[in-house]
Coordinates of C-alpha atoms and ligand atoms in Angstrom, one line a residue:
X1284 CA 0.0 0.0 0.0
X1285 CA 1.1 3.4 -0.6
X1286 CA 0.4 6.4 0.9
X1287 CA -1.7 8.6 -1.9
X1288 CA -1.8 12.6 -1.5
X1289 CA -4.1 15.1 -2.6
X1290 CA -2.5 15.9 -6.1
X1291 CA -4.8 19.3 -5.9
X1292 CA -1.4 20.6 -3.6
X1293 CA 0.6 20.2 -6.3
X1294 CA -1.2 22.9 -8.1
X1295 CA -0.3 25.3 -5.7
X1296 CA 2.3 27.9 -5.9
X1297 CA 5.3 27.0 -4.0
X1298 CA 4.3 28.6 -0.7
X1299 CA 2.2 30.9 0.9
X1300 CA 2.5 34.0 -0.1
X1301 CA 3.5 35.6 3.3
X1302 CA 5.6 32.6 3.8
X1303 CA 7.3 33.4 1.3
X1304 CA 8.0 36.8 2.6
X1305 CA 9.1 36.1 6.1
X1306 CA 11.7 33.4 4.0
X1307 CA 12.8 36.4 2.2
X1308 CA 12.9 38.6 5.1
X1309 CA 14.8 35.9 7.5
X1310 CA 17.4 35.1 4.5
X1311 CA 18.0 39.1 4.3
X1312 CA 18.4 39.1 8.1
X1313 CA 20.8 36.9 8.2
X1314 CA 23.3 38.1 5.7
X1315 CA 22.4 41.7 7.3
X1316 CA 22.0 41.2 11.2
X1317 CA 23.2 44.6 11.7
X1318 CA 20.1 45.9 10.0
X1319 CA 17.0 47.4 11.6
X1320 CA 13.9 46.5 9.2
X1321 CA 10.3 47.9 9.1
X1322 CA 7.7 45.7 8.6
X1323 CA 5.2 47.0 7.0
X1324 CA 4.3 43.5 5.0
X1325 CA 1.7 41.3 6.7
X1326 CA -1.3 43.0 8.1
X1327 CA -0.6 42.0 11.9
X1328 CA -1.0 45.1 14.6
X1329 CA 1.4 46.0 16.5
X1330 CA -0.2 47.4 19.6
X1331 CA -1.3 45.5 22.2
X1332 CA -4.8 44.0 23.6
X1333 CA -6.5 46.9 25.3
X1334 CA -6.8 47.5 29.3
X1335 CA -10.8 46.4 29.4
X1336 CA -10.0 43.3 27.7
X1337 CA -6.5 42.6 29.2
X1338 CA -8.6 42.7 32.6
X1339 CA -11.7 40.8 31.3
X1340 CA -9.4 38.1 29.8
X1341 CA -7.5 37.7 33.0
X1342 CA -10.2 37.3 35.3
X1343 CA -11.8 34.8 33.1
X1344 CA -8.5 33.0 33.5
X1345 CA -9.0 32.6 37.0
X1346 CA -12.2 31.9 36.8
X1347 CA -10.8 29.0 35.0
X1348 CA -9.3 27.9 37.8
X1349 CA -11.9 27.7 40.4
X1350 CA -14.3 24.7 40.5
X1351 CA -17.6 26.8 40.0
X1352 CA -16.5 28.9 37.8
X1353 CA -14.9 26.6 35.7
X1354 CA -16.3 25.8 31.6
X1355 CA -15.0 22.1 29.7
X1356 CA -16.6 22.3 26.0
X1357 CA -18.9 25.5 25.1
X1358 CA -21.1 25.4 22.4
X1359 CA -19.3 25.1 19.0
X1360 CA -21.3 28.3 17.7
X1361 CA -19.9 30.0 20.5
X1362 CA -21.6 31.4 23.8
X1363 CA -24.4 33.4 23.4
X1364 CA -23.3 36.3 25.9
X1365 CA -21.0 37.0 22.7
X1366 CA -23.1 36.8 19.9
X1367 CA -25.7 38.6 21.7
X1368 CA -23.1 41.6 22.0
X1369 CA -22.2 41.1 18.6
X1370 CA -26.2 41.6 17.2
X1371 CA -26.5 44.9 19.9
X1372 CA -23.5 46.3 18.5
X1373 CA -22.2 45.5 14.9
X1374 CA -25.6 45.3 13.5
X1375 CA -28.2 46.7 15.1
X1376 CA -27.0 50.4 14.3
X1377 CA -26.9 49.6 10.5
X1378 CA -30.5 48.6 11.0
X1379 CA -29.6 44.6 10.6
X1380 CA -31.4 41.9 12.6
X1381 CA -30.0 38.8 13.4
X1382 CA -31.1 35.7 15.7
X1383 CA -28.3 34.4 17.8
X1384 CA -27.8 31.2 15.8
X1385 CA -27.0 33.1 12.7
X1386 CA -23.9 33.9 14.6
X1387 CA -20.8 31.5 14.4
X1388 CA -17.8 32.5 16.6
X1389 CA -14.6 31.1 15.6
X1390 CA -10.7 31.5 16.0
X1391 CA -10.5 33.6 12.8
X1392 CA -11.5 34.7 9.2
X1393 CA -9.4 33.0 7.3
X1394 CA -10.2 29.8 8.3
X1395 CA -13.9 30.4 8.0
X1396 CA -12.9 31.7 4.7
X1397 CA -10.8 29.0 3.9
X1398 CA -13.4 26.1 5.5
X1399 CA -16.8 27.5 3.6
X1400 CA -16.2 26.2 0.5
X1401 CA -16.5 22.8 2.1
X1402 CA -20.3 22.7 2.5
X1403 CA -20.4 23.6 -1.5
X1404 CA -20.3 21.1 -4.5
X1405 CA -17.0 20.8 -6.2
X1406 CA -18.0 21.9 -9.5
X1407 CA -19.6 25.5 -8.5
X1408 CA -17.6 27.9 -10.5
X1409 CA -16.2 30.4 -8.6
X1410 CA -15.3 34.1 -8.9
X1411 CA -12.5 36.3 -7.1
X1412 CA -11.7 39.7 -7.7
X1413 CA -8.3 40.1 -8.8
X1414 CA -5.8 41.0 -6.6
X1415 CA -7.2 38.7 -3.7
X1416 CA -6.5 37.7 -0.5
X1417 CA -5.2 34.6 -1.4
X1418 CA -7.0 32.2 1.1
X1419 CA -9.6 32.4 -1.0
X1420 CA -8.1 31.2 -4.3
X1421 CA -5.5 28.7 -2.4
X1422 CA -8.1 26.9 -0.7
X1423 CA -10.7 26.5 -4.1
X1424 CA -7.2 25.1 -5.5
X1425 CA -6.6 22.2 -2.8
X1426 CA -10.3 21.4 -2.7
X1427 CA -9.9 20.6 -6.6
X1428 CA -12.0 23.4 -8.0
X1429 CA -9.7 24.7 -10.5
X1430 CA -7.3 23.3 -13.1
X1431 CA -3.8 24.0 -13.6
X1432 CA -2.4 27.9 -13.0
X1433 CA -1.7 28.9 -16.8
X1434 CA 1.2 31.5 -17.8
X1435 CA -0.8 34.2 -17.1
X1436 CA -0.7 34.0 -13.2
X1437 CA -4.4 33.0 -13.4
X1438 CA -5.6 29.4 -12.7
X1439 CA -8.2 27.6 -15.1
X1440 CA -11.7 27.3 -13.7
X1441 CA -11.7 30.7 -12.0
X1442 CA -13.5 34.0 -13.2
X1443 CA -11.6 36.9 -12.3
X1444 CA -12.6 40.0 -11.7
X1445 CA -9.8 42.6 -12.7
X1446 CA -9.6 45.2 -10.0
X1447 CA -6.8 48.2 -11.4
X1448 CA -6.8 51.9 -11.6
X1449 CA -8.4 51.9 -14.5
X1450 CA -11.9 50.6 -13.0
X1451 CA -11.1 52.6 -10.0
X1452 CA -10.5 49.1 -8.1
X1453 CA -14.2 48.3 -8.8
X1454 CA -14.4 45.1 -10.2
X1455 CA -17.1 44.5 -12.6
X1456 CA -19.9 41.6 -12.7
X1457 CA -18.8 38.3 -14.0
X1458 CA -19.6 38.0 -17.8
X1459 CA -20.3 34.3 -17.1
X1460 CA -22.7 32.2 -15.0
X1461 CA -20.5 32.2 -11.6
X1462 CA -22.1 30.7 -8.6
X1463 CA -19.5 31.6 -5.3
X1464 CA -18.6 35.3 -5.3
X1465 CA -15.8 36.2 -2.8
X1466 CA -15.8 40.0 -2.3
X1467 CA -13.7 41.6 0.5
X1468 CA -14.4 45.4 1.2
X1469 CA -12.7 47.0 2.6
X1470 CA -10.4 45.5 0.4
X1471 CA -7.2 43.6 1.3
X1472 CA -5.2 44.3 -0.5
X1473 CA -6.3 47.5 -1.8
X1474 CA -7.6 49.1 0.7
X1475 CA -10.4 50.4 -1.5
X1476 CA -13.7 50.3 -0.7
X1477 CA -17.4 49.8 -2.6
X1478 CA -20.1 52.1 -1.9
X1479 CA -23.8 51.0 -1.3
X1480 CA -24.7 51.1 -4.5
X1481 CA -21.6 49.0 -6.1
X1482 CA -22.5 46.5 -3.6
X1483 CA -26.1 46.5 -4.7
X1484 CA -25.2 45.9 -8.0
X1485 CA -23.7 42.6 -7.0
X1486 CA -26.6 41.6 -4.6
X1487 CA -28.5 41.9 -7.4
X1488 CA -26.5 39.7 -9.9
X1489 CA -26.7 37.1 -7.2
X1490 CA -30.0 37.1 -6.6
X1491 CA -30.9 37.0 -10.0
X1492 CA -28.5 34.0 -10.7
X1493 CA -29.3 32.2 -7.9
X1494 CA -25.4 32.8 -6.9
X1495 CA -24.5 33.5 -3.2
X1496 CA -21.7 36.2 -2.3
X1497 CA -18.8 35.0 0.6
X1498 CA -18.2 39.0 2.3
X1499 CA -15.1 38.8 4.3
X1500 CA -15.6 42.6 6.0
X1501 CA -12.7 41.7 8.1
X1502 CA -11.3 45.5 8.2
X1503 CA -15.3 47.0 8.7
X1504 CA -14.0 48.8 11.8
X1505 CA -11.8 51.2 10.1
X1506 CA -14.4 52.7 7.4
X1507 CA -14.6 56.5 7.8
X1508 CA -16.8 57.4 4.9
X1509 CA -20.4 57.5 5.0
X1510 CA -21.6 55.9 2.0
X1511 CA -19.6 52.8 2.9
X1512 CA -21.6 49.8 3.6
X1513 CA -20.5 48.3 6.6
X1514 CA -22.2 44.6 6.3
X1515 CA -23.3 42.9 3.2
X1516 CA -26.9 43.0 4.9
X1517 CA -27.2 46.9 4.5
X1518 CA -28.2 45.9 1.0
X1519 CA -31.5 44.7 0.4
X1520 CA -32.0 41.5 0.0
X1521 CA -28.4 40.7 1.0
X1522 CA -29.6 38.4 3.7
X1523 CA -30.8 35.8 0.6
X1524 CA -27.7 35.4 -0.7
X1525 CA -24.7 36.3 1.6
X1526 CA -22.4 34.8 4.4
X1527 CA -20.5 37.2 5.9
X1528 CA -17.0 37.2 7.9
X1529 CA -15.7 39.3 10.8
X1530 CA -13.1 39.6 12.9
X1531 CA -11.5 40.8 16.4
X1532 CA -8.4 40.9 14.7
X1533 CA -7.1 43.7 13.1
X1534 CA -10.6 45.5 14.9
X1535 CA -9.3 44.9 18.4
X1536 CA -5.7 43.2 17.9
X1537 CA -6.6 39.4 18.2
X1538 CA -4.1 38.6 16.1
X1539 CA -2.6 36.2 17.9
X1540 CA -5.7 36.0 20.7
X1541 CA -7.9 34.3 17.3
X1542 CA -11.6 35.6 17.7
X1543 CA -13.8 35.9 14.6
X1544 CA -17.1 34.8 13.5
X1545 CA -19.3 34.4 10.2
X1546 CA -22.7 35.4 10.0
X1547 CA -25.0 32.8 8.0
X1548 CA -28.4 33.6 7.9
X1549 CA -31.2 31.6 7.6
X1550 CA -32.7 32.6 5.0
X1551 CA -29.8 31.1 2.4
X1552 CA -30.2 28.6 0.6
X1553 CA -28.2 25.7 -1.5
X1554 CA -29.4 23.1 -4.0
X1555 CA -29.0 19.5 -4.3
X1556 CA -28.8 17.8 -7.7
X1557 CA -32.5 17.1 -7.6
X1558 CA -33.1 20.9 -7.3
X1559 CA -34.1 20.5 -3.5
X1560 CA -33.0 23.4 -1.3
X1561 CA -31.1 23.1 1.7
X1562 CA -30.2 26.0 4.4
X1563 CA -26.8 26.7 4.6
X1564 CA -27.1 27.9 7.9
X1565 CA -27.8 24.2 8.8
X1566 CA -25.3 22.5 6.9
X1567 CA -22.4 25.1 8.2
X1568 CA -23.7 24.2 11.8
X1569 CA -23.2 20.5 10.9
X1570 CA -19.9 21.8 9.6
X1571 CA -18.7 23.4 12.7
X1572 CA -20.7 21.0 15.2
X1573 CA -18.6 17.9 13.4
X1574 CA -14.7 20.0 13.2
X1575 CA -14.6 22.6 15.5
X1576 CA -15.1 22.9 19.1
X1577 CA -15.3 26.6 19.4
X1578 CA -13.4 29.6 20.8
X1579 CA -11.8 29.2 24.7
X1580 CA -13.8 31.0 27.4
X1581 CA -11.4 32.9 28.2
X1582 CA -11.2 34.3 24.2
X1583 CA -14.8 34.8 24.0
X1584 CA -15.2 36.9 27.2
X1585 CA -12.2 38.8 26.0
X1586 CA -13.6 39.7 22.7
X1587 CA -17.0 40.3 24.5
X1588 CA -15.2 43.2 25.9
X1589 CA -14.6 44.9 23.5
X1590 CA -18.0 45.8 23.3
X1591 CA -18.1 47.6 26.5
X1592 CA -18.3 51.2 27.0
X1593 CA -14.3 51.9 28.0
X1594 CA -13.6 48.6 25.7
X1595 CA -14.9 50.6 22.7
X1596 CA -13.1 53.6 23.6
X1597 CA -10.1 52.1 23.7
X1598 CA -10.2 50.0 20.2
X1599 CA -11.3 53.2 18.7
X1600 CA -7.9 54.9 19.5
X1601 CA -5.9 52.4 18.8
X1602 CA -8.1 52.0 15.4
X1603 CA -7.8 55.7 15.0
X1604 CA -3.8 55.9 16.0
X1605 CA -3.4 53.3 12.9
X1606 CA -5.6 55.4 10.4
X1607 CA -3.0 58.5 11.5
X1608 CA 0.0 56.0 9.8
X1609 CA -1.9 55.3 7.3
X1610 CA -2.5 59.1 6.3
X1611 CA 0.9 60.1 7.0
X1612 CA 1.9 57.3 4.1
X1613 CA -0.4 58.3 1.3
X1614 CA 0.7 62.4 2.2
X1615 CA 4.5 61.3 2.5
X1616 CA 4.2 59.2 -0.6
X1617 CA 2.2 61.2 -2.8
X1618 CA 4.6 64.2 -2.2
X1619 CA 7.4 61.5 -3.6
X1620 CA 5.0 61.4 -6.5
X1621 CA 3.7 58.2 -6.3
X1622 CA 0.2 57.2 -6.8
X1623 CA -1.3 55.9 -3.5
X1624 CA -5.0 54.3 -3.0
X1625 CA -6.7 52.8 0.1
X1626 CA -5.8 53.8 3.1
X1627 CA -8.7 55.8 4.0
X1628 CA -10.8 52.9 5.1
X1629 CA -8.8 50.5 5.3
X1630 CA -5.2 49.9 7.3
X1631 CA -4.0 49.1 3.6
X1632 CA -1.9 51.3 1.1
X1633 CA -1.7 50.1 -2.3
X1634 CA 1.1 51.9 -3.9
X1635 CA 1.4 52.1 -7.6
X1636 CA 5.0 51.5 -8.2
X1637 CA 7.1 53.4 -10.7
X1638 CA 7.8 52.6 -14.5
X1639 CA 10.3 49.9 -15.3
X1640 CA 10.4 47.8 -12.2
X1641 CA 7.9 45.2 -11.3
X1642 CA 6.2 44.3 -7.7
X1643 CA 8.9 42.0 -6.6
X1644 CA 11.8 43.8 -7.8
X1645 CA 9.8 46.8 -5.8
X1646 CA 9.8 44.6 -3.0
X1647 CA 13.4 43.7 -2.8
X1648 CA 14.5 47.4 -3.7
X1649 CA 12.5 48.6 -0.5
X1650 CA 14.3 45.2 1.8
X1651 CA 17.6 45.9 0.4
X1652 CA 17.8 49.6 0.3
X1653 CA 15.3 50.8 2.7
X1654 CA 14.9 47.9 4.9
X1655 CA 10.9 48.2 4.8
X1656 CA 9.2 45.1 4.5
X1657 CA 6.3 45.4 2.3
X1658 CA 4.1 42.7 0.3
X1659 CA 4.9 42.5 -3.8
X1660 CA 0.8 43.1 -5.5
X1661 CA 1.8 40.7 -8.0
X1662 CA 1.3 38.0 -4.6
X1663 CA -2.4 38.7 -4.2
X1664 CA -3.1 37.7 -8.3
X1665 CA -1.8 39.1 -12.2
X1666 CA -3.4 42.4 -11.7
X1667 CA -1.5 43.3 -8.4
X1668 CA 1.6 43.5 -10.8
X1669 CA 2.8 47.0 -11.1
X1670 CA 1.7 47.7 -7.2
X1671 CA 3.0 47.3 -3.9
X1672 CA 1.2 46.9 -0.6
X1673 CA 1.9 48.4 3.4
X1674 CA 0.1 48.5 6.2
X1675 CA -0.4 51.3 8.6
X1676 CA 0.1 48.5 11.4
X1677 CA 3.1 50.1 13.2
X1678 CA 4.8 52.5 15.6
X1679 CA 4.1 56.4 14.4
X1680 CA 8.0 56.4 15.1
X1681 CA 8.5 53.1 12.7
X1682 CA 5.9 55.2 10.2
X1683 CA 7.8 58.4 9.8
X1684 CA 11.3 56.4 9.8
X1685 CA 9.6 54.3 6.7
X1686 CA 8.5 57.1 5.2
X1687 CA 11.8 58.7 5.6
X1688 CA 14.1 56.0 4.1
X1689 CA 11.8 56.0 1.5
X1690 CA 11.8 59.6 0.4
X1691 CA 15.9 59.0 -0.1
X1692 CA 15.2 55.9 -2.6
X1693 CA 16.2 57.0 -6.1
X1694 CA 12.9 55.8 -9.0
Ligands
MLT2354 C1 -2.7 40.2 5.4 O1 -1.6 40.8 5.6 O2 -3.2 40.2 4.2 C2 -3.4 39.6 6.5 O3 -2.7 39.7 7.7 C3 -3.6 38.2 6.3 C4 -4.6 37.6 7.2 O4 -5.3 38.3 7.9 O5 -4.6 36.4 7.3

């Protein structure tokens, strides 16, 4: 007998994209040790959990420890003291209703993300906009939903939906029949945004097509414009034919505590092959019931914390202090003359790099000249060529140094 693999991995690029990054970043390191880098590459905060939920987490620590007080398993959904906090506060003031068990708390985005696509046949085609958070693609790849990746960066079996300058980083509706839609706005890596009415438009195409839309709103806490939809569910309709995905951490800096969850309401529907509809709400809760035994105690009453009054207060600065970086780029950068977008709802910058060197070559210019780690666009899909990605995740200090070595780079 041997030992058979799934041959689907052997589709995939060599490695993770951020993988690939930290490799290039250790390799530098060590042939530079003397060097002081800046990462601005991987979305990952830098400032720590918040007083209220340092305090909240702790004492649910002890409470841990002591024999009354003391939780084995919790519901796989997650505990309703959480969810119920989540309704009050991320939904009801967009004028969204949900019921507690269309709430799923889990350790984080991307695996929801990444596990979805399990509850949905093999041969649903599947659109992306283009660039992407990988997750998306990668995972569609290993399940066996696409073919090969042809020489133009783009693998068979997947529409994509071009997202450049040109269309303003609005990607248009697929010009085939698609049937999963990932959209993620504010968009990683962009940092651009849809208004309501964009969004609308693919509501609509989904409704009429019988398609359903998987909205990862991961970064919804750092919109500041007011015709920004902060859930999918602002949109009419939405609820018929969208999952979404949240998460505590870039929001609350949960990086590395894990707290998300996915909202799947019950009004969604799938089909078998006899044209019988099932709820996806129930076959995700089958999902997560069967794989997954929810988020530690201690996590949940953490992230529940966030929601109180001080809690709030205190995740807005640090939201706020982030969105200050992430101004101080675009004006730095534009004054270098370079064309900057995002970064006004979103921690992201997507930098349009100069004529006559591509995203990687930008990349290593920036690790070897500037030491500034930052993340090639030509990693998150073909049309992220030409652009280069940072985060405003980072010391003010860190910022204006970046920005600094920058400004002394010769184009
Ligand atoms: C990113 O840098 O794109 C994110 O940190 C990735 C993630 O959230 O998994």
């Amino acid at each position: 007998m041997t030992v058979k693999i799934n041959e689907n991995y052997l589709l995939l690029q060599n490695s993770y994209l951020f993988a690939e990054i930290a490799n290039r970043v250790e390799n530098y390191k060590k042939e530079n040790p003397d060097k002081e880098i800046i990462s601005m590459g991987i979305g990952d905060v830098t400032k720590p959990l918040v007083p209220s939920v340092v305090k909240a987490f702790s004492k649910a620590v002890d409470d841990m420890g002591v024999a009354d007080d003391f939780k084995g398993y919790g519901p796989e959904q997650g505990y309703s003291f959480l969810a119920e906090k989540i309704i009050e506060n991320d939904y009801k003031p967009f004028g969204v209703n949900l019921d507690l068990d269309e709430v799923f708390i889990s350790d984080g985005a991307k695996c929801d993300t990444a596990n979805i696509q399990e509850i949905f046949d093999i041969n649903n085609k599947v659109a992306v906009t283009d660039p992407v958070y990988t997750v998306y693609v990668d995972t569609n790849v290993m399940a066996g939903r696409t073919g090969e990746m042809k020489d133009d960066g783009m693998y068979e079996g997947l529409v994509y939906l071009p997202c450049r300058e040109e269309n303003g980083f609005i990607p248009s509706l697929p010009d085939e029949e698609v049937d999963l839609i990932y959209l993620c706005f504010p968009n990683n890596p962009t940092g651009t945004t849809l208004t309501k009415d964009q969004l609308k438009t693919f509501v609509d195409y989904a409704r009429e097509h019988k398609s359903l839309i998987l909205f990862d709103a991961a970064y919804e806490k750092f919109i500041n414009e007011s015709d920004v939809p902060h859930s999918i569910y602002e949109i009419e309709g939405a609820k018929e034919v969208a999952i979404e995905f949240r998460s505590f951490s870039k929001t609350a800096g949960f990086t590395g505590t894990r707290c998300a969850y996915t909202i799947v309401p019950k009004e969604l529907k799938g089909y078998d092959d006899n044209g019988n509809s099932h709820s996806l709400n129930e076959l995700w809760n089958r999902r997560q019931t069967t794989k997954f035994n929810g988020v530690s105690f201690p996590v949940q009453i953490a992230a529940a914390a966030t929601y109180s009054e001080e809690g709030k207060k205190e995740i807005q600065d640090n939201i706020d202090y982030y969105m200050k970086n992430a101004k101080l780029i675009r004006v730095k950068l534009n004054e270098l003359g370079l064309d900057v977008y995002g970064g006004v709802n979103s921690p992201y910058l997507w930098i349009k790099i100069p004529d006559g060197i591509d995203s990687w070559g930008f990349f290593d210019k920036l690790l070897n000249e500037a030491n500034i780690v930052g993340t090639p666009g030509a990693g998150f899909g073909p049309s992220g060529e030409g652009y280069l990605r940072l985060t405003a995740f980072n010391t003010l200090e860190n910022t204006i140094e970046a920005m600094d070595r920058i400004s002394k780079l010769k184009f």
